[in-house]
Coordinates of C-alpha atoms and ligand atoms in Angstrom, one line a residue:
X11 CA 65.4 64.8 68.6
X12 CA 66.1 68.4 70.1
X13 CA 68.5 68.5 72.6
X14 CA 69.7 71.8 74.4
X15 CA 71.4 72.5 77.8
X16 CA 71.9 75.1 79.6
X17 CA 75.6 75.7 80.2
X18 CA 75.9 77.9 83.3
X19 CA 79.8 79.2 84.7
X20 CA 79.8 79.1 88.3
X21 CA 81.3 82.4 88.6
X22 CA 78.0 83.4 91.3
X23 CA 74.6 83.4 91.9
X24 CA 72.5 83.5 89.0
X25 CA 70.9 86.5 87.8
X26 CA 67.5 86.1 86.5
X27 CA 68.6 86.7 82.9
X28 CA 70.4 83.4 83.1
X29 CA 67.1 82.3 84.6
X30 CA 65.2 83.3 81.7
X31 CA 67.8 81.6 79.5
X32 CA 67.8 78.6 81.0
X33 CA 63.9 78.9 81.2
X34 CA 63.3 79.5 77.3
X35 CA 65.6 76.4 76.7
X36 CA 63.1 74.2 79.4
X37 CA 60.1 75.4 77.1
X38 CA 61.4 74.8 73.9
X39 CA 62.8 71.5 75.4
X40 CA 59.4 70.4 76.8
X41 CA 57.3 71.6 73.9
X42 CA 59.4 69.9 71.7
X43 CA 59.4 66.5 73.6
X44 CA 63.4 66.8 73.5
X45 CA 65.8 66.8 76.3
X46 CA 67.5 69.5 78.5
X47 CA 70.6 69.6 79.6
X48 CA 72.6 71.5 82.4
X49 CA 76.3 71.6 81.7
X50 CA 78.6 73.3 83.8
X51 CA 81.1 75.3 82.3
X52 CA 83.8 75.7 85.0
X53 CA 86.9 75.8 82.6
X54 CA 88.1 79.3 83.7
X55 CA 89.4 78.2 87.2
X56 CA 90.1 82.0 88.5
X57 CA 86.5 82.7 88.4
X58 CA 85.5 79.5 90.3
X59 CA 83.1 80.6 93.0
X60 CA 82.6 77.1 95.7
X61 CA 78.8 77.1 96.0
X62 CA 77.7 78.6 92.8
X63 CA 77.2 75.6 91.2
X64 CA 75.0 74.3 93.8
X65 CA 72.9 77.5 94.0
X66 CA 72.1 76.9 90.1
X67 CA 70.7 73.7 90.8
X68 CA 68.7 74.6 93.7
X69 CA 67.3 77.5 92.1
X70 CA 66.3 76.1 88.9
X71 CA 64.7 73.5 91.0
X72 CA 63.0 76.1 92.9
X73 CA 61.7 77.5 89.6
X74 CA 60.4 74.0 88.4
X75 CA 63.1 74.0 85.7
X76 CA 63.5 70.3 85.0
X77 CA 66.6 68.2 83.0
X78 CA 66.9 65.1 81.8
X79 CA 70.5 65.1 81.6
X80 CA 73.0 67.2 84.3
X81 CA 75.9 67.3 86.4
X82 CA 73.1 66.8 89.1
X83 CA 71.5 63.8 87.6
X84 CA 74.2 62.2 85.1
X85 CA 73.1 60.9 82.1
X86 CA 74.3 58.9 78.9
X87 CA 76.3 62.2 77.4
X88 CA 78.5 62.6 80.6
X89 CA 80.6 63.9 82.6
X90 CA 78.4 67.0 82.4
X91 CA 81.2 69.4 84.5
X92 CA 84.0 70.7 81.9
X93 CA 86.4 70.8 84.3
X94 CA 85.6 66.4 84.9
X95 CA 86.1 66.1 80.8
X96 CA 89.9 68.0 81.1
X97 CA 91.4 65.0 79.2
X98 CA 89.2 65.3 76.5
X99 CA 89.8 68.7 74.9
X100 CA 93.7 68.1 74.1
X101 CA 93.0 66.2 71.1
X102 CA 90.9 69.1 69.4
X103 CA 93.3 71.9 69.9
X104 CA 95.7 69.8 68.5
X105 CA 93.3 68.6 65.4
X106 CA 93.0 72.7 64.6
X107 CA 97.0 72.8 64.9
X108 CA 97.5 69.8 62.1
X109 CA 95.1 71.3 60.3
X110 CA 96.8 74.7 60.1
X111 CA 93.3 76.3 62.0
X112 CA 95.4 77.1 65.0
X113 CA 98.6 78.2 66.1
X114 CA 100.9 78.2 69.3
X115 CA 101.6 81.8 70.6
X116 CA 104.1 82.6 73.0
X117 CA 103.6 86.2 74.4
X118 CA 104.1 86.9 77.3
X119 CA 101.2 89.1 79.3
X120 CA 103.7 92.1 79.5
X121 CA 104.5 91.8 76.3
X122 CA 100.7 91.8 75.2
X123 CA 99.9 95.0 77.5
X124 CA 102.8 96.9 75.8
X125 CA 101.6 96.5 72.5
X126 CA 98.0 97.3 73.8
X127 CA 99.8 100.3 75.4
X128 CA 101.5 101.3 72.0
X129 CA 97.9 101.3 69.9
X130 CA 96.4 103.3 72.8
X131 CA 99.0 105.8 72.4
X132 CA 97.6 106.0 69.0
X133 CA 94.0 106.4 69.6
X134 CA 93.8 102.8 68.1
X135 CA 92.6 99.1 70.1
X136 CA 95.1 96.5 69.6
X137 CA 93.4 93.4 68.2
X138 CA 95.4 89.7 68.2
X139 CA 94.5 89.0 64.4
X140 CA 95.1 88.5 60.8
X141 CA 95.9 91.7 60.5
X142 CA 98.6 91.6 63.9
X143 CA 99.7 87.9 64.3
X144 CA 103.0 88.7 61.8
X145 CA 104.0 90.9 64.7
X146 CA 103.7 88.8 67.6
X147 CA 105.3 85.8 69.0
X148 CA 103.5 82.7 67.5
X149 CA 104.1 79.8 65.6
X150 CA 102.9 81.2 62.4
X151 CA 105.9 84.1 62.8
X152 CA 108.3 82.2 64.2
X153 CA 108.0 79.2 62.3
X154 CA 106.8 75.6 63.2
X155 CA 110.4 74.5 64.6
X156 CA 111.6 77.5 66.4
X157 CA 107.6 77.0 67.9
X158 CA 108.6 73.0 68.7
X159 CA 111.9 74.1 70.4
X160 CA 110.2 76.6 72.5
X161 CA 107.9 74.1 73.4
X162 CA 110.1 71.1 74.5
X163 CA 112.2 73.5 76.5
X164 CA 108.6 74.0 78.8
X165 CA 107.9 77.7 78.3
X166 CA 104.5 78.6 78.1
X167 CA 102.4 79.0 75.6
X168 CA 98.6 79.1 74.1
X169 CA 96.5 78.3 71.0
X170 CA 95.0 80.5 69.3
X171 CA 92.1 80.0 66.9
X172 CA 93.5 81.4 62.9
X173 CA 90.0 82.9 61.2
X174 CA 90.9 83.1 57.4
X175 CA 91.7 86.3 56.3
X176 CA 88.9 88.6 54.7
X177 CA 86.1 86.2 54.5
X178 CA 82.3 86.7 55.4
X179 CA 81.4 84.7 58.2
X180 CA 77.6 84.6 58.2
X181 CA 75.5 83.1 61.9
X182 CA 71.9 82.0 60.7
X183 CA 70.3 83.1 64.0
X184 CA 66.4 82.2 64.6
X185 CA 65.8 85.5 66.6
X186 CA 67.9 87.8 64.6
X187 CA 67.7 86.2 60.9
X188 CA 71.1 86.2 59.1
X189 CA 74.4 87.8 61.0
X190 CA 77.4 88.3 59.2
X191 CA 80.8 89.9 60.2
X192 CA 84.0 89.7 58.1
X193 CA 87.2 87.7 59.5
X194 CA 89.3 90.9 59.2
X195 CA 87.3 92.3 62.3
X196 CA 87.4 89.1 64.9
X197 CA 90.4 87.9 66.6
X198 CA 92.5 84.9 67.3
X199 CA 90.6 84.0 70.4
X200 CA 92.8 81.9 72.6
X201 CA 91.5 77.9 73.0
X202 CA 93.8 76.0 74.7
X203 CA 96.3 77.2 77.4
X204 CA 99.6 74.8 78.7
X205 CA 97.9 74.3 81.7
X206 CA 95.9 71.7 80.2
X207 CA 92.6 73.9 80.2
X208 CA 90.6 74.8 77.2
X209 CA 88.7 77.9 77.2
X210 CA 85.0 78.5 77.3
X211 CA 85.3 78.6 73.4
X212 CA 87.1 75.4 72.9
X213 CA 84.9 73.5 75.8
X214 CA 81.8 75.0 74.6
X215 CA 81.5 74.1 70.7
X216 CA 83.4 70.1 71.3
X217 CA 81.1 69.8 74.4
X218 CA 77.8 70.8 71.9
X219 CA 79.2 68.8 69.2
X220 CA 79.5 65.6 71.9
X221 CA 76.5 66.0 73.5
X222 CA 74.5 66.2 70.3
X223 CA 73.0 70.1 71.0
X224 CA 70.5 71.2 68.2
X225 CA 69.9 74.3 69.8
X226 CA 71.9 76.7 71.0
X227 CA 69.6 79.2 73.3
X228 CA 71.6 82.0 75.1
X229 CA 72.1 85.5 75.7
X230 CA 72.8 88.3 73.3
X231 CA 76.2 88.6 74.9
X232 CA 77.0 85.6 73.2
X233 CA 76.4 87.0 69.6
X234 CA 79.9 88.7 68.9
X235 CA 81.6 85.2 70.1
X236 CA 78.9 83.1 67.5
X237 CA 80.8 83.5 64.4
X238 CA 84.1 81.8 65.8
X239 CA 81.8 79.3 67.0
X240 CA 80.4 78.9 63.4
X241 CA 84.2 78.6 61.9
X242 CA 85.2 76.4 64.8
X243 CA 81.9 73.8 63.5
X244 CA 83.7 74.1 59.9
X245 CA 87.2 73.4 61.0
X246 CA 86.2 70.8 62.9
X247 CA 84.1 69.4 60.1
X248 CA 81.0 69.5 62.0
X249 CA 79.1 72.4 60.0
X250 CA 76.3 69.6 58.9
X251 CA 75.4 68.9 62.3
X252 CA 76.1 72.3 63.7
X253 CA 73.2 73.3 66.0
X254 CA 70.8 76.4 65.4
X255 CA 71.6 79.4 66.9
X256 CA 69.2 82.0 68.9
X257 CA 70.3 84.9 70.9
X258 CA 68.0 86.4 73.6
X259 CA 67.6 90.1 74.3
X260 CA 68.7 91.7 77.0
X261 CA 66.9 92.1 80.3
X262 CA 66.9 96.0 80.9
X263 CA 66.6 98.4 84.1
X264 CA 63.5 99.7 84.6
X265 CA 64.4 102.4 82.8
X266 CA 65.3 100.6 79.7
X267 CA 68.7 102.2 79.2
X268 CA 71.4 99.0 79.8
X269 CA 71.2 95.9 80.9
X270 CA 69.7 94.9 84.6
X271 CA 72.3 94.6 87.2
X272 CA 72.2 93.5 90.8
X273 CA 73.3 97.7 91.5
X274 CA 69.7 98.5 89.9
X275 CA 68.0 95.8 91.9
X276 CA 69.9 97.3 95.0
X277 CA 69.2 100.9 94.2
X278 CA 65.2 100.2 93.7
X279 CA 64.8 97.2 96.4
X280 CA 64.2 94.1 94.1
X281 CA 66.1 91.4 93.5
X282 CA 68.0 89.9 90.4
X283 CA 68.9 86.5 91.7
X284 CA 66.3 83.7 92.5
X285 CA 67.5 83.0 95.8
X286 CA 69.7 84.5 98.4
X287 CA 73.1 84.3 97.8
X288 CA 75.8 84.8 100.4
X289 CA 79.2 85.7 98.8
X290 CA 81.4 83.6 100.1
X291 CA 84.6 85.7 99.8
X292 CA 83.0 88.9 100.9
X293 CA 80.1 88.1 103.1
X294 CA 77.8 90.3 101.6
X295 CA 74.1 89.2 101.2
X296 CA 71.9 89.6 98.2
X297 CA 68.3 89.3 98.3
X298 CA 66.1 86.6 96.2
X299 CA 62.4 86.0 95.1
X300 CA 62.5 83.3 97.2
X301 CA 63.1 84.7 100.7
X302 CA 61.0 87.9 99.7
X303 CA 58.4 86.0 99.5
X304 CA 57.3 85.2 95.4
X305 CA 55.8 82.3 94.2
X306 CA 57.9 80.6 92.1
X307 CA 55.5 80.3 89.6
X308 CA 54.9 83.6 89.7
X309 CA 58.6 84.4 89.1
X310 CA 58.5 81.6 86.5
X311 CA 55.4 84.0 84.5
X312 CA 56.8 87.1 84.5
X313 CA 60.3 86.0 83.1
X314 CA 58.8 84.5 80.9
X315 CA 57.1 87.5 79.3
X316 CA 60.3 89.6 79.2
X317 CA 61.7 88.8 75.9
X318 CA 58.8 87.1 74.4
X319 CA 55.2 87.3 73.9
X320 CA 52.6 84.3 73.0
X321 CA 50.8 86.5 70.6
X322 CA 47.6 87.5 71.9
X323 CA 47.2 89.8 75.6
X324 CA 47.2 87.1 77.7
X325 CA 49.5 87.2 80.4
X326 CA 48.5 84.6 83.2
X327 CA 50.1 81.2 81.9
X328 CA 51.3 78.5 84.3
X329 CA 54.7 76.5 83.3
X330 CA 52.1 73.7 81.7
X331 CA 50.6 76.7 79.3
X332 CA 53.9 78.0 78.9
X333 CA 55.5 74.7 77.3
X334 CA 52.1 74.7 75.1
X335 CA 52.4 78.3 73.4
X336 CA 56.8 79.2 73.8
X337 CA 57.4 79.8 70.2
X338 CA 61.0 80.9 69.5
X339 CA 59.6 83.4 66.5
X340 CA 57.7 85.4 68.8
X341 CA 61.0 86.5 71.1
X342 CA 61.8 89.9 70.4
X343 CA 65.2 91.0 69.0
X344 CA 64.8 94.3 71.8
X345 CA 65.7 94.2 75.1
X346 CA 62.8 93.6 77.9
X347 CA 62.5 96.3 81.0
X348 CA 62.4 95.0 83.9
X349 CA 59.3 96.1 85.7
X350 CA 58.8 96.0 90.0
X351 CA 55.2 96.9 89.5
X352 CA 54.7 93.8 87.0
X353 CA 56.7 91.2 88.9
X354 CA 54.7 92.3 92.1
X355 CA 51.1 92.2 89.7
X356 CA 52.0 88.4 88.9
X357 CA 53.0 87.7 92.6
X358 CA 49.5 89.0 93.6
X359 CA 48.0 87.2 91.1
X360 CA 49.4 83.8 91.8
X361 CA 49.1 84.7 95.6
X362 CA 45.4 84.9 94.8
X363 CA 45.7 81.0 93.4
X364 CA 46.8 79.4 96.8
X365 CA 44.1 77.7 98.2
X366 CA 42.8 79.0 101.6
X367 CA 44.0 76.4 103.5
X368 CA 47.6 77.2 101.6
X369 CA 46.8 81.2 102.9
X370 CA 46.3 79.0 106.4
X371 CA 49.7 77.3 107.0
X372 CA 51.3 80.6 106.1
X373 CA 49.4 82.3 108.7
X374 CA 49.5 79.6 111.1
X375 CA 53.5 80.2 110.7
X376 CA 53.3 84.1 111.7
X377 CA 50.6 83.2 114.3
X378 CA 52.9 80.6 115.9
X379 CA 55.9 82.8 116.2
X380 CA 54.4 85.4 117.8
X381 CA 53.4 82.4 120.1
X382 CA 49.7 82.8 119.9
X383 CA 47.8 79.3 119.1
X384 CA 44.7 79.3 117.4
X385 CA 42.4 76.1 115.4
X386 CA 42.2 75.4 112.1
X387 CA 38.8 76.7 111.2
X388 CA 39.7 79.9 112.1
X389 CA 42.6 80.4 110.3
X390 CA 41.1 79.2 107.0
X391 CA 38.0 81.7 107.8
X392 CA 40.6 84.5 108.2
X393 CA 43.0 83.2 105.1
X394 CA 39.5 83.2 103.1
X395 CA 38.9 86.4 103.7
X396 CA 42.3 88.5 103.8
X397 CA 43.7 86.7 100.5
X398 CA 42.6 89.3 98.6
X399 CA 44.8 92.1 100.4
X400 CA 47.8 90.2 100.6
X401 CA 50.8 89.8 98.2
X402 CA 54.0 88.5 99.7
X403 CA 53.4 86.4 102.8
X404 CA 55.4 89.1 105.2
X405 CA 52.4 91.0 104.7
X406 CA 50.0 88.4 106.5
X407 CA 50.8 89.3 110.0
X408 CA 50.5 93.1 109.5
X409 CA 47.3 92.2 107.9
X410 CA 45.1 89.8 109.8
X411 CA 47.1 90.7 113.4
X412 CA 43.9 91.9 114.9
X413 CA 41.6 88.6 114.2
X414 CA 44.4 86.8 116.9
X415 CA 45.2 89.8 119.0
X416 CA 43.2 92.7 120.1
X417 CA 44.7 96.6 119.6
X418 CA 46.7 98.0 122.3
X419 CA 47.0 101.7 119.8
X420 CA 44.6 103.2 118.0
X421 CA 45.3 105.3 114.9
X422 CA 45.6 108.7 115.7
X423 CA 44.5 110.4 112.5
X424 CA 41.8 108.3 112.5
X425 CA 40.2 108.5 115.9
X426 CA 41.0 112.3 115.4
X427 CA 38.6 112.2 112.2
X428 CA 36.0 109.8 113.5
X429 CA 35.8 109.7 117.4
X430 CA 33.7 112.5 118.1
X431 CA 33.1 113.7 121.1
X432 CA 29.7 111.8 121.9
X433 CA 31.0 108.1 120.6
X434 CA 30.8 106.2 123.7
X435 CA 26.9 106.4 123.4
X436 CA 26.8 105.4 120.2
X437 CA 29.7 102.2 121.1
X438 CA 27.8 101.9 123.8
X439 CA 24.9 100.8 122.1
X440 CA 26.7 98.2 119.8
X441 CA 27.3 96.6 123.4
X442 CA 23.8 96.8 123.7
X443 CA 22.9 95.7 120.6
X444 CA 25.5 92.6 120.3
X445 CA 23.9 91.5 123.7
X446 CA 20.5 91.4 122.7
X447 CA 20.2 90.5 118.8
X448 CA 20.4 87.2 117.4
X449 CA 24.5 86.7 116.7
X450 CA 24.2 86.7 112.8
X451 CA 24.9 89.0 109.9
X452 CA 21.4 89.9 109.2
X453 CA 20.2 90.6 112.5
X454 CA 23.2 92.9 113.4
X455 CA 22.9 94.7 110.4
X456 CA 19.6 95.4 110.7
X457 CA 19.4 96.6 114.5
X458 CA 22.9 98.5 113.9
X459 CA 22.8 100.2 110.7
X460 CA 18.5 100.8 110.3
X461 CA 17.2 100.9 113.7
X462 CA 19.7 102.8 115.3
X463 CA 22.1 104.8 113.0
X464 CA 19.7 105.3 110.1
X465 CA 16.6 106.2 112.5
X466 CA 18.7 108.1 114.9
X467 CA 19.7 110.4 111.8
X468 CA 23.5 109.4 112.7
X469 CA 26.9 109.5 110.1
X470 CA 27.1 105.9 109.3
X471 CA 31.0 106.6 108.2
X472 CA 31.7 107.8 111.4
X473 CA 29.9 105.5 113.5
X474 CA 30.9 102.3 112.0
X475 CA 34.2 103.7 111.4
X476 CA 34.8 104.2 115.2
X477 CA 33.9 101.1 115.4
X478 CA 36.2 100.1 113.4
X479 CA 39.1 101.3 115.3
X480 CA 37.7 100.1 118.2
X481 CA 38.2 96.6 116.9
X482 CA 41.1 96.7 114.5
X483 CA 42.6 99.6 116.3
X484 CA 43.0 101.5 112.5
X485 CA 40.1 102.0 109.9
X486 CA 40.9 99.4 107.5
X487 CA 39.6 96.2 107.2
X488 CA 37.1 93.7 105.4
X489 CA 33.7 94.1 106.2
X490 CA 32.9 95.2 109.7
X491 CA 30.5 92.9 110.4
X492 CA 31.4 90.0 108.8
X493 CA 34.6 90.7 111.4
X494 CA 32.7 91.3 114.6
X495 CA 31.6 87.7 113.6
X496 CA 34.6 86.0 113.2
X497 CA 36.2 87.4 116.2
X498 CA 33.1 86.4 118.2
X499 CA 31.0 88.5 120.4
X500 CA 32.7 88.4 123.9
X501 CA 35.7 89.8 122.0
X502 CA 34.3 92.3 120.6
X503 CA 32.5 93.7 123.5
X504 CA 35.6 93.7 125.3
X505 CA 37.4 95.6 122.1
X506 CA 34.4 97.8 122.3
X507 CA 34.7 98.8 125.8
X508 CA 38.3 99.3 126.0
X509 CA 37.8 101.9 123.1
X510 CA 35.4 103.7 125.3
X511 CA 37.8 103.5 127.9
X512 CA 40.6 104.9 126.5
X513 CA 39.3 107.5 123.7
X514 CA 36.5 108.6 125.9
Ligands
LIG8 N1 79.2 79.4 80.0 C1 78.5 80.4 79.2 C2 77.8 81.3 80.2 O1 78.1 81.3 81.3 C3 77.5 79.7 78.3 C4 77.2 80.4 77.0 C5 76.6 79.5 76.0 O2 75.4 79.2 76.3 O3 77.2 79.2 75.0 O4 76.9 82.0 79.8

């Protein structure tokens, strides 16, 4: 049975890499009929941010990210929040300390800075290792009783992992194929601290181990950590049930040179977090898809496709297709660029999916506001028609305004191109014409455009055109008699005469 979680700190709002991580796990999850998890992984208390782990939830909601098991929902695994399973880590640091895997250390923080100070001075990088530990303050230095003393008398002190000196540690990664790094180069990483409080390492690998994880799906930043993971698994005893391992690339900036950070989404005017976040400590405000206006399953799509690829061009795939093709072989080992004109391509696209009665609420919402009232039919007959031109919702007032309101200004550049000098003859006579003919399509067409402008030798462009800006007050638009139909006769003759009134 495959079981993965995603195991979010709730140091902030969630970028969308962390998105797309915790999206790839839902796929793989869903495809594979297993269960997802969310874990939150709140053991480092200085970085506690109050809100953050709510914002996860409600975003990955947003998203249509479902689990089966969660600090939200509870489930037969839990408590799901690390810093609710405190009492539970104790015994594990001290299982690595009888079995000689760890080791208490003692120094202090100023003592650690001065010896990083003392290898800077040297053009070196101090490392806590095998190569260092004889140096410091530790149990393995000092010996096991002076350790014990130092202990009972209540000074402080961590545990630090012991890696073996000089051996190969090899992670089998399902991205990246076989990893391996020798012991000489990784260091002691601290586990347990006397305040009780494992850290993320610790938590992490007893919390996988507990909560039966086959699959560890995360970020490449994750990789270096992965083979102290792996020799945590052994010491522990649990290498046979270890879970598989696969590292995502990195989401890039646009330009493809480092990874994608909320300074690149403010610096080109997108966002990297799903929803709005307000920073509780500073007050600041960072955009989201969700209040600029993107679908979710739009945001869902395109995330998808940075990092992995379902083999042939297609690029349209709603969450259902998604779960049916995610195959972890075909994520790429690169990093993905993050693209504006992409993520806007798939909002349009999936803008283009809503029904027109969907298009219909959203514009009965900007109609409303502006306090204008108008029926259903209407609205549906002017979301059938605008769809097309629209791709975030903010743009449906700007759009359509002139189906509900008639134009007070008139573009200047375009009445300068088009409004010639005799044009209130020619408006004039679509008065005339709307008066007489039969109110449909056909029959305005056919008095306007082939018994008037086309026998009258006339500039079709600049004629229709003019009228045009008569009745949208600019010369864009759908069809222009399609228009005068929806907006209804009366209104256009009074859109009509205005014009003449004031361009004439
Ligand atoms: N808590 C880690 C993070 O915030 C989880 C990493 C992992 O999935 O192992 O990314």
């Amino acid at each position: 049975m495959v079981r993965v979680r995603f195991a979010p700190s709730p140091t902030g709002p969630l970028h969308i890499g962390g998105v797309r991580t915790a999206l790839y796990n839902y796929l793989f999850a869903r495809q594979q009929g297993g269960k997802m998890i969310l874990r939150i992984e709140d053991t480092d208390q200085t970085r506690f941010v109050p809100g953050a782990e709510q914002y996860i939830i409600e975003a990955l909601d947003w998203l249509g990210i479902q689990f089966d098991e969660g600090v939200h929902i509870g489930g037969p695994f839990g408590p799901y929040r690390q810093s609710d399973r405190k009492a539970l880590y104790r015994q594990y640091a001290d299982q690595l300390l009888a079995d000689g895997w760890a080791y208490y250390a003692f120094d202090r923080p100023e003592a650690l800075e001065a010896k990083r100070k003392e290898y800077e001075a040297q053009k070196k990088t101090f490392q806590y290792d095998c190569n260092t530990r004889s140096q410091m303050e530790n149990s393995l230095s000092l010996g096991m009783e002076e350790a014990q003393r130092r202990i009972d008398a209540g000074e402080p002190y961590v545990v630090r992992f012991r890696f073996p000196e000089n051996i190969d540690i090899t992670v089998h990664d399902l991205i990246r194929g076989d990893v391996t790094m020798n012991s000489r180069l990784l260091d002691d990483k601290v586990l347990f601290k006397s305040d009780g409080m494992p850290t993320y390492h610790l938590a992490n690998i007893v919390d996988d181990h507990l909560m039966e994880i086959t699959h560890v799906i995360r970020g490449e930043e994750w990789l270096p950590s992965a083979p102290l993971h792996v020799m945590l698994y052994r010491a522990f005893g649990w290498e046979s049930t270890m879970p598989q391992f696969a590292h995502l690339p990195l989401l890039l900036k646009p330009e493809g040179n480092g990874k994608l950070s909320k300074r690149d989404g403010d610096r080109l005017g997108f966002p990297v977090f799903p929803l709005e976040w307000h920073d509780p400590k500073s007050g600041e405000v960072s955009s989201g898809y969700r209040e600029q206006g993107y679908l979710p399953q739009a945001v869902v799509n395109m995330l998808a496709l940075l990092g992995w690829h379902p083999g042939t061009d297609q690029e349209l795939m709603s969450m259902d297709e998604l779960i049916r093709l995610f195959d972890i072989s075909h994520i790429s080992k690169n990093g993905a660029k993050f693209s504006l004109d992409k993520a806007k391509w798939f909002q349009h696209e999936y803008f283009q999916q809503l029904s027109d009665e969907q298009v219909a609420a959203l514009l009965e919402k900007e109609v409303l506001e502006r306090g204008i009232t108008a029926n259903h039919d209407y609205l549906q007959r002017v979301a059938a028609m605008m769809k097309e031109r629209i791709t975030f919702p903010s743009e449906l007032w700007d759009t359509c305004s002139y189906f509900f309101v008639a134009p007070t200004e008139y573009n200047e550049k375009d009445v300068a191109k088009r409004w010639t000098p005799d044009m209130h003859i020619h408006m004039q006579k679509v008065i005339d014409i709307l008066n007489t003919v039969p109110f449909e399509h056909d029959a305005i067409h056919h008095a306007l455009l082939d018994e008037y402008i086309a026998a009258n030798s006339l500039n079709t462009g600049k004629v229709m055109n003019s009228l045009r800006i008569a009745v949208v007050g600019r010369t864009v638009g759908p069809d222009m008699i399609t228009l005068i139909l929806t907006i209804g006769k009366q209104e256009t003759i009074r859109r009509v005469e205005r014009a003449i009134e004031k361009l004439s």
